[in-house]
Amino acid sequence: MEQALMEQNNPAPAVRMLPTYVGSTPHGTEQGDFLVLELGATGASLRVLWVTLTGTEEHRVEPRSQEFVIPQEVVLGSGQQLFDFAACCLSEFLDAHPVGNQDLKLGFSFSFPCHQTGLDKSTLISWTKGFKCSGVEGHDVVQLLRDAIQRQGTYNIDVVAVVNDTVGTMMGCELGAGPCEVGLIVDTGTNACYMEEARHVAALDEDRGRTCVSIEWGSFNDDGALGPVMTIFDHALDYESLNPGAQRFEKMIGGLYLGELVRLVLAHLAQHGVLFGGCTSPALLSRGSILLEHVVEMEDPFTGAAHVHAVLQDLDLSPQASDAELVQHVCAAVCTRAAQLCAAALAAVLSRLQHSREQQTLQVAVATGGQVFEVHPRFRSILKEMVMLLVPECDVSFIPAVDGGGQGVAMVTAVAARLAAHRHLLEETLAPFQLNCQQLIVVQAQMREAMIRGLQGEASSLRMLPTYVRATPDGSERGDFLALDLGGTNFRVLLVRVAKGSVQITNQVYSIPECVAQGSGQELFDHIVDCIVDFQQRQGLSGQSLPLGFTFSFPCKQLGLDQGILLNWTKGFNASGCEGQDVVCLLREAIGRRQAVELNVVAIVNDTVGTMMSCGYDDPHCEMGLIVGTGTNACYMEELRNVASVAGDSGYMCINMEWGAFGDDGSLSMLSTCFDASVDQASINPGKQRFEKMISGMYLGEIVRHILLHLTSLGVLFQGQQTQCLQTRDIFKTKFLSEIESDSLALRQVRAILEDLGLTLTSDDALMVLEVCQAVSRRAAQLCGAGVAAVVEKIRENRGLEELTVSVGVDGTLYKLHPHFSSLVSATVRKLAPHCTVTFLQSEDGSGKGAALVTAVACRLAQTTRV
Ligand code: 0WK
Ligand code: BGC
Ligand code: BGC
């Protein structure tokens, strides 16, 4: 069991320990009418039930049911035949028990070993118990049933759950006795399930709660573990069976085999003259001539002897009086061993439970089901006695299943139906975030048109601002420079030493308190100068007037390298008296206000430009800069002849696109969701930066929070419990998306983060929150990719090239930290710009280095013009 739970397959574990995706025992609130189809629990028959769950213990509605015998040629025929037969029985049942035009939700009790990957997805591993239909092993039996119901076409039945019969039995047990946490079946076959700690099930990415595991102990001893216990009769039975070498433990316990074992023993004793005067008969020697009911009858303490005579006469034997007792002895031996072996296995499960719950004593209820329990007079008592002997510290109560588990299957179906309904609502909510290729091509084309309109100075949501950076570094830059980096997560002051083939950077991070970012411009720039002075003192640069490059990551209309008019604040900044002002002047005035400080502000660059230059220093193909951090934006080297606002037809000009504002003219409204509108409305710049608000780090967490609020209001998440904290703005940080979507430990991360936010959640909640995060970040990456594709395609066509090779310098916390963002952007660019080979270079030193390089170029140019 432990080996299989930990998925250690060398050597292959003797039992399978299959997750069933049933995460909780019933809490009795399940309601509704459900169809249940039971296949394989009781041999070659199937049963259809109509179960009404009332949601209360008191009021129980007797299920309606009908049994159908499965013809042998179907049991051994093709899978299609079997499932068509099942679909036909369902229709016959519904014809006979009209249920009006209700939604028909069906729970499929399929009693064979299956790999489940969800409540409604289950692949058959191998047939057992005399079934051998072709074309089913390795296939999803839910899909096979859905296909058959489709082919039948008379009723629209929605198969929402598949469960093993042990699970149905466990889930169906009467609540009075406290929830059963073990389900035990001894019918034609045998198996058990139990509630294991989810953290012990390696196949599940769960660290909390419990989950039901179907042990499939029928295959115990297939590896010969029970060698000495197996008798020659067991080997003979196994050898003759449909699946020799498999289900050996089951063949020592299951009702399908007990009669055969008795027959083999009787035949053996007869052939050795111990019984029937050494006489046998063709009937005695033919397989399957003694069935479970014969054994039960013969074992009956009162009427057994008489039954022995009747059974043996039917086998054309004329038993002596002494034979009857011996035959009964054989029956008792075979059945007692079966009950004891079953008890030993159950004891193993109980001590496992005790162990995994670290309890000294264990009180547990075991739901039992199956004809061997129902018909064999002593099986249950022998089992009980042996269990109490083997695990005396466990207080075990045995609860017979009420209706063979039909109720339990309906319970699971109710849970599955609720989850399926929730999943439908989730998919409906997230559908607008799933962008298809066509939609992305439209975004790419719209961005392309907006770029051209912006370059020509026509109305466009893309301002396409000339930056007066005309070339990427050529490596000849030299000197020491100060650089400021404002606008990202952190404000940094840097000392950049540019020497031959090396750039050395020393930097200090300073915070910009919200009150300063949203205070007066004077306070903001005085704060910046305070940080510069502090940095100079720390670096022993006080009194030195080094050339300074200012990375100012906001939309600025530049009139020159050292002139930038702030058009509008973004990213939560809102300092007064700055918009419309030349921020270089504002900085110089602040320097002027500070005595004894001399600074030579040479250049102002946008962080996209700084990033492109920074990466361009090592890769001359780097002709585009991309930021996906708090905000998002891009710049690229455009042909000067295409820039209407700057004179000159030759050479290049780096254009700051300010693509964060793309769609502010409504051109993205077809993609905008109600959640985007809520985030925009709540922002300090409603209607602005719409593209940024669908992509960047400042907003993704908020979009997710609004979706979670919506899903909670629909009752899909957190049992519909709206909590104060989830209604708190910005409480769901965008970095949570990166943590939650990390491949390892995803669901555990979700739990940890949301529990820190004071939310209690189920594993299904965790899964849905993960999907919400994935949908939001995926859309952001795809939109970003569509933007990059528009730019690189523009560069390619600018140069009339068939194929373009270009690099993009990238920076920004979201792009760098999110586990899948960068690969989704690249994948989208490959799809939308197939003639461009695009390399994304993650900037190591940030844009401060780039600002210093721009300053160095400016100083070199100023030098050459001076000489
Ligand atoms: C680091 C760059 C800086 C840019 C920032 C963007 O040095 O210029 O603004 O990345 O990323 P964020 O910090 O907003 O995530
Ligand atoms: C199957 C189990 C089932 C058991 C009892 C076994 O043959 O492999 O899935 O639970 O029979 O029906
Ligand atoms: C600003 C851009 C900046 C981007 C990334 C946006 O909000 O408008 O200028 O490049 O954020 O930081």
CSV table of C-alpha atoms and ligand atoms in Angstrom, one decimal, residues 40-41 111-113 128-129 164-166 185 189-191 216 247 250, ligand 2:
chain,number,residue,atom,x,y,z
A,40,GLY,CA,-19.8,-5.3,-12.6
A,41,ALA,CA,-20.5,-5.3,-8.9
A,111,SER,CA,-16.5,-2.1,-10.5
A,112,PHE,CA,-13.2,-2.7,-12.1
A,113,PRO,CA,-9.7,-1.4,-11.6
A,128,THR,CA,-11.7,-8.9,-13.7
A,129,LYS,CA,-14.5,-11.2,-12.5
A,164,ASN,CA,-15.8,2.1,-7.9
A,165,ASP,CA,-18.5,0.1,-6.1
A,166,THR,CA,-16.4,0.2,-2.9
A,185,ILE,CA,-17.0,-5.2,-1.0
A,189,GLY,CA,-15.0,-10.0,-6.6
A,190,THR,CA,-13.5,-8.2,-3.6
A,191,ASN,CA,-11.9,-4.8,-3.0
A,216,GLU,CA,-7.8,-2.9,-5.7
A,247,GLN,CA,-6.4,-11.1,-9.2
A,250,GLU,CA,-9.6,-12.0,-5.2
B,2,BGC,C1,-12.5,-5.0,-9.1
B,2,BGC,C2,-12.8,-3.9,-8.1
B,2,BGC,C3,-14.1,-4.0,-7.5
B,2,BGC,C4,-14.2,-5.4,-6.8
B,2,BGC,C5,-15.6,-5.6,-6.2
B,2,BGC,C6,-12.7,-6.3,-8.4
B,2,BGC,O1,-12.6,-7.3,-9.3
B,2,BGC,O2,-11.2,-4.9,-9.6
B,2,BGC,O3,-12.7,-2.7,-8.8
B,2,BGC,O4,-14.3,-3.0,-6.5
B,2,BGC,O5,-14.0,-6.4,-7.8
B,2,BGC,O6,-16.6,-5.5,-7.1
